[in-house]
Short mmCIF file of C-alpha atoms in Angstrom, two decimals:
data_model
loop_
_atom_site.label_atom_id
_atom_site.label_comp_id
_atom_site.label_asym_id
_atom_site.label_seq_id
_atom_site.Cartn_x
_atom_site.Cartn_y
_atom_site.Cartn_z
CA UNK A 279 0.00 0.00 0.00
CA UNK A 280 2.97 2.49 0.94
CA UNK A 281 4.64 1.49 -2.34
CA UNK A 282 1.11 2.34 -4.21
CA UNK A 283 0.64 5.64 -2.34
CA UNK A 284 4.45 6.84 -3.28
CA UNK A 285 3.79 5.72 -6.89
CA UNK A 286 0.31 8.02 -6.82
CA UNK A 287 2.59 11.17 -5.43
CA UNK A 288 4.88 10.61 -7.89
CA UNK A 289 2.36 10.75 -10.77
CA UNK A 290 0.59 14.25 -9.46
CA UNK A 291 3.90 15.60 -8.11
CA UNK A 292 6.16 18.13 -9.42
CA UNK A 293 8.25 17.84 -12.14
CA UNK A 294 11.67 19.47 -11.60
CA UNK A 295 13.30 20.99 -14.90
CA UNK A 296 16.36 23.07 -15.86
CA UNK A 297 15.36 26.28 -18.21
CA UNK A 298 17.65 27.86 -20.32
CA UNK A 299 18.19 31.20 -19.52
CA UNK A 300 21.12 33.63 -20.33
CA UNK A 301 22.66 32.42 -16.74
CA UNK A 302 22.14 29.06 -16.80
CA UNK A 303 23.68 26.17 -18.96
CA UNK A 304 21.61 25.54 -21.58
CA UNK A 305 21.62 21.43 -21.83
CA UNK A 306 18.15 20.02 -19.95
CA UNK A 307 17.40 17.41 -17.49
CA UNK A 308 14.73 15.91 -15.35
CA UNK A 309 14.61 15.86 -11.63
CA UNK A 310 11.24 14.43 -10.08
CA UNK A 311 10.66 15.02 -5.98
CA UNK A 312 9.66 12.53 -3.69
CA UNK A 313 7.68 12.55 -0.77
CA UNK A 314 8.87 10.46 2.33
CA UNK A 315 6.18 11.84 4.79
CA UNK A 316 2.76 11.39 4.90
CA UNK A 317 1.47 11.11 8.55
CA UNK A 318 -1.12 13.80 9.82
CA UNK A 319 1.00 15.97 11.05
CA UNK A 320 4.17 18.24 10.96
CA UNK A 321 7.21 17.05 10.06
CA UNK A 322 9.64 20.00 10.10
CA UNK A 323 13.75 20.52 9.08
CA UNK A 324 16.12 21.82 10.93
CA UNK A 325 18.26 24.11 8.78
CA UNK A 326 21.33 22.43 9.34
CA UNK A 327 22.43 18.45 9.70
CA UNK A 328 19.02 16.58 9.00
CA UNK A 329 21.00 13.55 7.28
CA UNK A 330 21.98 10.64 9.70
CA UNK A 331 26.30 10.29 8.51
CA UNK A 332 25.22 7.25 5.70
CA UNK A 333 22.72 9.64 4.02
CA UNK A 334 19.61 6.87 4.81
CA UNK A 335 18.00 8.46 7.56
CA UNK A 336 16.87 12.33 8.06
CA UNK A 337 15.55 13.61 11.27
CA UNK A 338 12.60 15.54 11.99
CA UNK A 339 10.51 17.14 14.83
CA UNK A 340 6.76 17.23 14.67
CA UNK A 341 6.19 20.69 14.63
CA UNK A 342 3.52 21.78 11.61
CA UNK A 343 5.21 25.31 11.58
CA UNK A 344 8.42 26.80 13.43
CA UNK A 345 6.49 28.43 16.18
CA UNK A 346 5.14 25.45 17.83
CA UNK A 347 7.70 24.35 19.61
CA UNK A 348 6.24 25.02 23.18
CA UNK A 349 3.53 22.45 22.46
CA UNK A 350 5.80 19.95 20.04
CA UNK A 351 6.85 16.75 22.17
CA UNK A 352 8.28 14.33 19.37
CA UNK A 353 11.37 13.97 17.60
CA UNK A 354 11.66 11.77 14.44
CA UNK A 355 13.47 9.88 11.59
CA UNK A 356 12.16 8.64 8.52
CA UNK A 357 14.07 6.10 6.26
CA UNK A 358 14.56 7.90 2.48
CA UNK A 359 14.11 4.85 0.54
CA UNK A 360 11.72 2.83 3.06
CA UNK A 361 9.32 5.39 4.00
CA UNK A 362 10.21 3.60 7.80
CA UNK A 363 9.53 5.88 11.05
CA UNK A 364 10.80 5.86 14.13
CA UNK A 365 10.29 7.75 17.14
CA UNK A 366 13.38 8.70 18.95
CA UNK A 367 12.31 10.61 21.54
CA UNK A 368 8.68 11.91 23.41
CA UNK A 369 8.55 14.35 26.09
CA UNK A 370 7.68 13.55 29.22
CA UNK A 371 5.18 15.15 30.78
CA UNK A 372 3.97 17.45 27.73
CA UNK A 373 1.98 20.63 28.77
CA UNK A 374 0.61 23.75 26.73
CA UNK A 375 3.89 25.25 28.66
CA UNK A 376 6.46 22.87 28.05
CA UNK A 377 8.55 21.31 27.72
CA UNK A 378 8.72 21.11 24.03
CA UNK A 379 11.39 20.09 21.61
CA UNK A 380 12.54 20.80 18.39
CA UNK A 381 15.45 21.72 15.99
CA UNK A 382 16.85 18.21 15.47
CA UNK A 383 20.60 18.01 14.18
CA UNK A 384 22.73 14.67 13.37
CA UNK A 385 25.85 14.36 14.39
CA UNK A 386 27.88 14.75 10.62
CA UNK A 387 30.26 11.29 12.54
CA UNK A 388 28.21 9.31 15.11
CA UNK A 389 24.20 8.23 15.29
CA UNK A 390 23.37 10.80 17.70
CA UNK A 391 21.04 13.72 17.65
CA UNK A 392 21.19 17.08 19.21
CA UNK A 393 17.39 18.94 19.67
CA UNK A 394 16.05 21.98 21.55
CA UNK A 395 14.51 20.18 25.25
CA UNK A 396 12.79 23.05 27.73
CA UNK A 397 13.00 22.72 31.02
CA UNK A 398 11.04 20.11 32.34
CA UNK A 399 9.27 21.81 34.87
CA UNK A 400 7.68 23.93 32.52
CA UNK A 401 4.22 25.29 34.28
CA UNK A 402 1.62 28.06 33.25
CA UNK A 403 4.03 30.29 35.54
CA UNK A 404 6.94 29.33 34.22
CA UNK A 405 6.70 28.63 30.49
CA UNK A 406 8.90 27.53 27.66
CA UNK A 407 11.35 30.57 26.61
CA UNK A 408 14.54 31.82 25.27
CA UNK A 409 16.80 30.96 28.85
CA UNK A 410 14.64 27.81 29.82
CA UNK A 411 15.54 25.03 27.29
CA UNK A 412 19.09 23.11 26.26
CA UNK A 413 20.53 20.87 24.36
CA UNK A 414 19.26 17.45 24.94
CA UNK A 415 21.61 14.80 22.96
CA UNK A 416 19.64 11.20 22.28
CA UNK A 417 20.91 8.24 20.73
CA UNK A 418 19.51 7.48 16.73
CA UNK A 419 20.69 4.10 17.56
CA UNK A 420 18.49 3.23 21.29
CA UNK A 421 15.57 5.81 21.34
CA UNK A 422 14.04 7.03 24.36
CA UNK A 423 15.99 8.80 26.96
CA UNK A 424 18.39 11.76 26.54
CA UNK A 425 21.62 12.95 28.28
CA UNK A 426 21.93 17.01 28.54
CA UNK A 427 24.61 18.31 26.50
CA UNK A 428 25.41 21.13 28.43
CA UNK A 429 25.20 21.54 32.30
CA UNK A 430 22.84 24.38 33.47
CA UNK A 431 23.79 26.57 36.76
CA UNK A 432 21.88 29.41 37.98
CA UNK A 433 22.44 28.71 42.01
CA UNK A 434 25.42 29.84 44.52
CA UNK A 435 28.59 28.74 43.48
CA UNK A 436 27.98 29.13 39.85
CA UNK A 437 29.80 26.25 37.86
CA UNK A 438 33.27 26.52 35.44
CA UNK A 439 32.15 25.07 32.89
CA UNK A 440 28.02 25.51 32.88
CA UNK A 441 25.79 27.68 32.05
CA UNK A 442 23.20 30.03 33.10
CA UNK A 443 20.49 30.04 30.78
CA UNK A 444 19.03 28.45 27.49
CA UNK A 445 20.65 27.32 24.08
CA UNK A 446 19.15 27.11 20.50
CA UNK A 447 20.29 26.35 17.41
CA UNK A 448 22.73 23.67 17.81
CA UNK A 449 25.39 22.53 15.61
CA UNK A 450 28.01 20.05 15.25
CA UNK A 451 31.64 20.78 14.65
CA UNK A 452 32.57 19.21 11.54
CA UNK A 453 34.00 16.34 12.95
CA UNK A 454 31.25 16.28 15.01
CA UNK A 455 33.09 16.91 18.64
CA UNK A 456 31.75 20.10 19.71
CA UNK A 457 28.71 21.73 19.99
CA UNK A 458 27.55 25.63 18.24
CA UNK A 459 24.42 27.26 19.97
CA UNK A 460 22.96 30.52 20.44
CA UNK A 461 22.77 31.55 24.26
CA UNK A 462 20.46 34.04 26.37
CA UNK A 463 21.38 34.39 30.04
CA UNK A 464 18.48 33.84 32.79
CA UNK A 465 20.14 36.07 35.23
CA UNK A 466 20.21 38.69 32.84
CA UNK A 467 16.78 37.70 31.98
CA UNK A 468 15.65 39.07 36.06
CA UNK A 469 18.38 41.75 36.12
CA UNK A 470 16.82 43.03 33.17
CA UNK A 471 13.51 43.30 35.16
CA UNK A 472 14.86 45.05 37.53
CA UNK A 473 17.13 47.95 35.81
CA UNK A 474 14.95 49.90 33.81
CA UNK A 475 17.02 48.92 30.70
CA UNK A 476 20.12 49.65 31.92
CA UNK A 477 21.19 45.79 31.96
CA UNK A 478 19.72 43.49 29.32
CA UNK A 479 19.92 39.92 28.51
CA UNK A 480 21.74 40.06 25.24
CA UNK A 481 21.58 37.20 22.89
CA UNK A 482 25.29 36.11 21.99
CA UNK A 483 26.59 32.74 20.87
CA UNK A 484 28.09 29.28 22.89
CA UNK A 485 30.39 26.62 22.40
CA UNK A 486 30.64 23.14 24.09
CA UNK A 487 33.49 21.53 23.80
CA UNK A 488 34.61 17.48 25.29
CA UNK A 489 37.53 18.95 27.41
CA UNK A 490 35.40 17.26 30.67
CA UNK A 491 32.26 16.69 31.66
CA UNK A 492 30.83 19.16 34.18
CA UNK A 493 29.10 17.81 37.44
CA UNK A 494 26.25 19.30 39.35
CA UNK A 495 26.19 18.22 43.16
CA UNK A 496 22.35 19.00 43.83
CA UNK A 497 20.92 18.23 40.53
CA UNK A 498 16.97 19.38 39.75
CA UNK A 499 15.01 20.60 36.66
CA UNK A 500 16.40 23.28 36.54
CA UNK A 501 20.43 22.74 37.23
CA UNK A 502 21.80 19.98 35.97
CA UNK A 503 25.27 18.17 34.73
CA UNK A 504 26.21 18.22 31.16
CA UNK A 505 28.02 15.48 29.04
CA UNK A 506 30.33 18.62 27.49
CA UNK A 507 32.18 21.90 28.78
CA UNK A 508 30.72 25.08 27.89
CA UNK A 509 31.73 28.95 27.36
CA UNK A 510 30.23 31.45 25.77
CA UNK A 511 32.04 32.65 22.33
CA UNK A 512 31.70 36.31 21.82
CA UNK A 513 31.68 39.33 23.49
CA UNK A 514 28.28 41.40 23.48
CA UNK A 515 27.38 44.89 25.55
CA UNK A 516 24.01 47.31 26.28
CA UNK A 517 25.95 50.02 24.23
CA UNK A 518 27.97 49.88 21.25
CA UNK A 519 29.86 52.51 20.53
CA UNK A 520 28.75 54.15 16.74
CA UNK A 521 31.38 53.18 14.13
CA UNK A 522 32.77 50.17 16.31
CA UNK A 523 33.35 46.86 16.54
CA UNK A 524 31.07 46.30 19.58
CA UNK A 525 27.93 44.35 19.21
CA UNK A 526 25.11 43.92 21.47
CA UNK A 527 23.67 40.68 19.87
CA UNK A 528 25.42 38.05 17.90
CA UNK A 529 23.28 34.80 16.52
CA UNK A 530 22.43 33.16 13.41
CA UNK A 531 26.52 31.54 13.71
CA UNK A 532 27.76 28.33 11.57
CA UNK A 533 30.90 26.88 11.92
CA UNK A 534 33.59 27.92 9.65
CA UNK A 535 35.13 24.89 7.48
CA UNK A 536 34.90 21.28 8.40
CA UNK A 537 38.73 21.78 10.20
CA UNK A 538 38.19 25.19 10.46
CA UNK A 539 40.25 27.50 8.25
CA UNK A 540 43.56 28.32 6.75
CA UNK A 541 45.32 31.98 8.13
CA UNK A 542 47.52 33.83 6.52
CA UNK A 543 50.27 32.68 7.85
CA UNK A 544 49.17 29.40 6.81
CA UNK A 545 48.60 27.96 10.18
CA UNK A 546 45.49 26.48 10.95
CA UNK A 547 42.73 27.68 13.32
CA UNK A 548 40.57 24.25 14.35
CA UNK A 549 37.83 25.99 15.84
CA UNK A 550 35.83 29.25 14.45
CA UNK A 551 32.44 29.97 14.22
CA UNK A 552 31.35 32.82 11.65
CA UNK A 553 28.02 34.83 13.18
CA UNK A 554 26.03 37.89 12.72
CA UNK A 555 26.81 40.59 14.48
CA UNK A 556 24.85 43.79 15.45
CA UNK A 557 26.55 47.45 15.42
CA UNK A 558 25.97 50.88 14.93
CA UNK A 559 26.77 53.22 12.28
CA UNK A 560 27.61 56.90 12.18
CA UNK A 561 24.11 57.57 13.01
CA UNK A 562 23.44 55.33 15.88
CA UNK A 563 21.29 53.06 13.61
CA UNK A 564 21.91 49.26 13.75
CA UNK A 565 23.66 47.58 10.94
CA UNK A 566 23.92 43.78 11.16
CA UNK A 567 27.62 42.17 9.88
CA UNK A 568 29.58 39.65 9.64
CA UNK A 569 31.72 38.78 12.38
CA UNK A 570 33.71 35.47 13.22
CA UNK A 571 35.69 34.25 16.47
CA UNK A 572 38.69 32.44 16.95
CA UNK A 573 38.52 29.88 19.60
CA UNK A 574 41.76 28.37 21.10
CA UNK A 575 42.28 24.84 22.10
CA UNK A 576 42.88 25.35 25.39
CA UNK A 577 39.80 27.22 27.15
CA UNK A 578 40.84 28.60 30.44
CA UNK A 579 39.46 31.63 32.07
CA UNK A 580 41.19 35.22 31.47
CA UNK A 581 43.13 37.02 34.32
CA UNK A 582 40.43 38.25 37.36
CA UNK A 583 37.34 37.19 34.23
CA UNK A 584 35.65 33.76 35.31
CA UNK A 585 34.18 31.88 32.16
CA UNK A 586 31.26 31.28 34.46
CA UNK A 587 30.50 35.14 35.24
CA UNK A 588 28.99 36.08 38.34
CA UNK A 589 25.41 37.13 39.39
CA UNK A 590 26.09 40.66 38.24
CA UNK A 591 28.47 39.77 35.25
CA UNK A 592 27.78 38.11 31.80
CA UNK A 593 29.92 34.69 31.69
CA UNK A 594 32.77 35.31 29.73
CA UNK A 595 35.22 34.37 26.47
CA UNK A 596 37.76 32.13 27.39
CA UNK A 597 41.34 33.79 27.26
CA UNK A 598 43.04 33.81 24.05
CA UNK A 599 39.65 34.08 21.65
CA UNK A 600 39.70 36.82 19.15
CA UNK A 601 36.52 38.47 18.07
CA UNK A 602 37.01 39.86 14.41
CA UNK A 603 34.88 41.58 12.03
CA UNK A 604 34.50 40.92 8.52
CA UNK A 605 32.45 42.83 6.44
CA UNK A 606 32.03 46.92 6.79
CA UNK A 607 28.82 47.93 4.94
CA UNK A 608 27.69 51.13 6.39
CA UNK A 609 28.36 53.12 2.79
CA UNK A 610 26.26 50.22 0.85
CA UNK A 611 22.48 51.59 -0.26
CA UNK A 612 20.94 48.87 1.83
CA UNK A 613 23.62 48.40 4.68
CA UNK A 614 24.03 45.46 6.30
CA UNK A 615 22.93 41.83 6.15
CA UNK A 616 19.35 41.34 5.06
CA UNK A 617 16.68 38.91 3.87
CA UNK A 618 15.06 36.16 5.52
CA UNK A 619 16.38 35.00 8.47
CA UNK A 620 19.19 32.37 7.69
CA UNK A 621 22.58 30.89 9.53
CA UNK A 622 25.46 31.88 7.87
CA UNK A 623 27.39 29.33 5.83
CA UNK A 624 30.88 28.91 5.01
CA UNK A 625 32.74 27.05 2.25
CA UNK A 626 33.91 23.20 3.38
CA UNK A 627 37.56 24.08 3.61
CA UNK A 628 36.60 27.47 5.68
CA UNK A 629 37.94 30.16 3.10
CA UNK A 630 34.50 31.82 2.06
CA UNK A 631 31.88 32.74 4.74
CA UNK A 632 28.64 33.57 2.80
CA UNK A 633 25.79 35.52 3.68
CA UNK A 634 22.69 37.78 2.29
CA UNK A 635 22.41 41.16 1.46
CA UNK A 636 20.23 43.50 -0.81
CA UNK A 637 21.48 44.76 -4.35
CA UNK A 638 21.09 48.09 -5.19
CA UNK A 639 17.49 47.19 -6.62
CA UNK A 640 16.44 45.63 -3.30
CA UNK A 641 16.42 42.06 -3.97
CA UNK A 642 18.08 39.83 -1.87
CA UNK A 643 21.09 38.30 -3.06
CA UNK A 644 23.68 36.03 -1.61
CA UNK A 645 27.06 37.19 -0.93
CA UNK A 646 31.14 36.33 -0.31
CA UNK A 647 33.94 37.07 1.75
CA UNK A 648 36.83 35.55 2.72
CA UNK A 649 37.59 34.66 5.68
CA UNK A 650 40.90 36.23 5.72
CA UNK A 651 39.14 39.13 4.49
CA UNK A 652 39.13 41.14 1.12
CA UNK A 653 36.07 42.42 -0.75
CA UNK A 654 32.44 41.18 -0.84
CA UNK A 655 32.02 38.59 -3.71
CA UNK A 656 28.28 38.86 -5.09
CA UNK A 657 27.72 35.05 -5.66
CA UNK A 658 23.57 35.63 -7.57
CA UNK A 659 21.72 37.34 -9.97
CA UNK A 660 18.20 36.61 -9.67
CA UNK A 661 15.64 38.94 -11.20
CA UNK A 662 13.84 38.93 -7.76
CA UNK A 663 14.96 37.69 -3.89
CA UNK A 664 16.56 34.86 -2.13
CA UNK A 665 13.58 33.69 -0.10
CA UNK A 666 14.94 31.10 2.52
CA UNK A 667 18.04 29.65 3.51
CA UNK A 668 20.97 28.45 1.22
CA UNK A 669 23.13 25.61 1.72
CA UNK A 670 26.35 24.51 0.30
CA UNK A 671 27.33 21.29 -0.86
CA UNK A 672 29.65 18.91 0.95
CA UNK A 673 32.45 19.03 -1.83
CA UNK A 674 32.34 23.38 -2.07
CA UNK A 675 31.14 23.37 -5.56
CA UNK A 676 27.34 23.95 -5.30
CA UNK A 677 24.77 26.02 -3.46
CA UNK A 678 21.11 25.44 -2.88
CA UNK A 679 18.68 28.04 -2.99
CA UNK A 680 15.18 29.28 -3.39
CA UNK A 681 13.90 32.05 -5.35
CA UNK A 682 10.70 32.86 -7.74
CA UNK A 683 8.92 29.86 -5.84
CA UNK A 684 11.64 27.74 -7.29
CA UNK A 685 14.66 25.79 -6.33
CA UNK A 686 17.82 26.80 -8.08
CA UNK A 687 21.66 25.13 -7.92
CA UNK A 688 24.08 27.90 -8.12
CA UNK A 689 27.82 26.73 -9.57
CA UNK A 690 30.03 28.12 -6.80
CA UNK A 691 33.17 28.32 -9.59
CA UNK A 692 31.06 30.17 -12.37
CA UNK A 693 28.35 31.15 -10.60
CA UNK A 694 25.52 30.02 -13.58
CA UNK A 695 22.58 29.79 -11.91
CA UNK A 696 20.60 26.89 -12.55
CA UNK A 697 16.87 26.66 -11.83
CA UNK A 698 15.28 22.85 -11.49
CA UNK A 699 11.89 23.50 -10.30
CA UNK A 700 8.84 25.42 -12.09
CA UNK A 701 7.26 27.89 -9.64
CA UNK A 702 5.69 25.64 -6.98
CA UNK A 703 2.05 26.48 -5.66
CA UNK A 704 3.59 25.57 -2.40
CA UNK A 705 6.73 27.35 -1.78
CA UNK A 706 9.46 24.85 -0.37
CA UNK A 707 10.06 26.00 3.67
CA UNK A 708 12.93 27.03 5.05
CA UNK A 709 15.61 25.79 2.50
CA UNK A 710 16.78 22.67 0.34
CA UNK A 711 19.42 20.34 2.27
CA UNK A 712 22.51 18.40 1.13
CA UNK A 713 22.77 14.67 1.55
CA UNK A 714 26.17 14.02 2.83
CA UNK A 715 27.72 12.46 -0.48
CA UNK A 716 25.73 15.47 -2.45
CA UNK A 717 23.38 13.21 -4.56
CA UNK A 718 20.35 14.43 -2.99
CA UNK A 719 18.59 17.40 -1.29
CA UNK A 720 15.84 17.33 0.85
CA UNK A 721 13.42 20.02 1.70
CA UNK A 722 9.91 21.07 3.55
CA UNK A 723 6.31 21.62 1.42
CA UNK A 724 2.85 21.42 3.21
CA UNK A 725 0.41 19.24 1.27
CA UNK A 726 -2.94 19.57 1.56
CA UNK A 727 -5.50 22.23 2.47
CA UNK A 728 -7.63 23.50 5.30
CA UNK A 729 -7.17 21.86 9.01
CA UNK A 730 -5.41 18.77 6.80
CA UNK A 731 -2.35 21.04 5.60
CA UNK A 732 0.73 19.46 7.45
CA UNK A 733 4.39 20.02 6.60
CA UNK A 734 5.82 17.07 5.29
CA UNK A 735 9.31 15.89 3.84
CA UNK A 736 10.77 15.59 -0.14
CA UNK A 737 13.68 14.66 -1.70
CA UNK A 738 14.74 14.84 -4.89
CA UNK A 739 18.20 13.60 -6.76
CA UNK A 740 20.34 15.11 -7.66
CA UNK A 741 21.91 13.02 -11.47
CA UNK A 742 24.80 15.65 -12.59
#
């Protein structure tokens, strides 16, 4: 029946096509999706590391749209050429509150899974929200329970090691040892009540790393151990000075390279993370760039600055991590980074960071820069904007995109812009996703209509 039901989507799906167009090569091929979901209900994408490290699995939470994730409590992998399902984790305990989980990621090296978890002792009074969740780590292997990927500390005598608040967005390292999140501080979060502005919880960026393990004596909902070490990884404050380097939010960060990046001086730096970083121009008005930090190997604490923080201090960078700033756009006609919200992305071998910006006309494009620096590379050309997230392909060579309704392959080496998809009814979500050997993307549509419109997973291959 399965087999009958894929055959039927096939036959009323959508037929992908390359047009000729002045930027696009003018040979033509075939590409036909398939859809791997069909359940009655969401099945959304994280926008980073869906595919399990053979390319046979991709994982999935249950949300039907990115905003659910208070109320979401299942996380789930589907089999590409199967159709199989299996649940590898359910939230205990589910309220209207909390916990809620979402944002699933596969480790690029092991069968293991990093999601979103809230707290769980998520109540009417104390909901879901940007300090209560972490990083809850399950195995794809033996579903059920989770171990906490970072420890959480928010008592007398704060932890080395911990932190004080919530993560997002996680990401793997490229060899899949540490951990990339976006951070927002709890204490802040109720010093903030208190200061009439003057102190604000300031989103900024994380790293966990597997120096040690960090151990919580009283453990509760609330503060708990963690499987890795973690530190914040850049350096955010209430007031940036106009025509600095200071930021007061960094987010939206990838990982630069798969083994980081080359320097000039041709020594490697292992870790880096590229992120977005808000300043202020000549006018006081904020400009979002690109910044990127340099993380050393050893993380130890600066002179008199505990990585930890204290209950009137932000936790801080560990010594020896340099904060740099990329891009300089303040002169452009539309300034800064802008488009749809998307992580940054850099090139496998870490020497382009890529990002969005408007052309002169106002469309979205999607831009270059090295990561030793130099001048902003324009990478598109469409007649109209970059709508979701881009990805790049696992060998450097390709980007996926999606613009005019469509889904377009971009050559990163000439830059012809090739468009396999007529306009789709319904737009693809969030972005188009490489399998790990680059034969295949995967990607969110809804199908259906009415109270019976649920997100649901394709694929399509990917022959040249």
């Amino acid at each position: 029946m399965r087999s009958i039901a894929i055959l039927s989507m096939l036959c009323f799906g959508v037929t992908f096509q390359l047009l000729a167009q002045s930027n696009v090569n003018n040979s033509r091929f075939l590409m036909k999706e398939v859809q791997v979901t069909f359940g009655p209900y969401g099945h959304t994408l994280n926008a980073t590391q869906v595919f399990s490290p053979d390319g046979l699995w991709v994982v999935y939470d249950t949300r039907n749209d990115d905003t659910q994730i208070v109320t979401t409590s299942k996380i789930e992998k589907v089999n590409l050429k199967s159709g199989e399902i299996v649940t590898l984790y359910t939230a205990k305990n589910q309220t209207p509150y909390g916990p809620g989980v979402g944002a699933a990621a596969w480790n690029p090296s092991r069968d293991e899974v990093i999601f979103i978890h809230g707290l769980e002792n998520c109540t009417e009074s104390k909901p879901y929200g940007f300090t209560k969740r972490f990083g809850a780590i399950v195995d794809a292997l033996k579903p059920g329970e989770f171990r906490h990927a970072e420890a959480r500390c928010t008592t007398y005598p704060l932890a080395v090691g911990a932190l004080r608040g919530g993560t997002h967005a996680h990401s793997w390292s490229g060899e899949g040892t540490c951990i990339s999140f976006t951070y927002n501080d709890d204490l802040f979060t109720n010093l903030e009540k208190n200061s009439n502005g003057a102190i604000k919880d300031l989103r900024t960026i994380g790293m966990s790393v597997p120096a040690q393990s960090v151990k919580m004596v009283n453990e509760n909902a609330e503060n708990f151990s963690g499987t890795y070490f973690s530190f914040v990884a850049a350096t955010v404050t209430e007031d940036p000075k106009p025509e600095s380097d200071e930021i007061d939010k960094a987010f939206d960060e990838c990982w630069i390279g798969t083994n980081g990046y080359l320097k000039q001086n041709g020594g490697r730096q292992k870790r880096a993370i590229a992120f977005q970083g808000n300043v202020r121009d000549s006018k006081n008005q904020v400009v979002t760039e690109v910044f990127f930090s340099d993380v050393p190997e050893r993380i130890e604490a600066m002179s008199n600055l505990p990585l930890q923080g204290t209950f009137e201090t932000r936790p801080n960078v560990p010594a020896g991590l340099t904060q740099t700033r990329l891009t300089h756009t303040s002169d452009r006609k539309f300034p800064g980074l802008q488009g749809p919200r998307c992580r940054l992305r850099t090139s496998p071998d870490g020497s382009s960071v890529y990002f969005h910006m408007k052309d002169d006309a106002g469309f979205v494009q999607i831009y270059r820069i090295k990561t030793i620096g130099g001048d902003i590379d324009r990478v598109t050309d469409f007649k109209g904007s970059v709508q979701a997230q881009y990805n790049i392909s696992p060998d450097g060579n390709k980007l996926s995109c999606i613009s005019e309704n469509s889904l377009w392959i971009v050559d990163l080496s000439t830059k012809k812009m090739n468009v396999i998809s007529t306009p789709l009814a319904e737009p693809i979500i969030g972005g188009a996703l490489w399998s790990p050997d680059g034969k295949q993307l995967v990607f969110n549509r809804y199908v259906g209509s009415g109270d019976k419109r649920y997100l649901q997973i394709f694929t399509v291959t990917i022959d040249r």
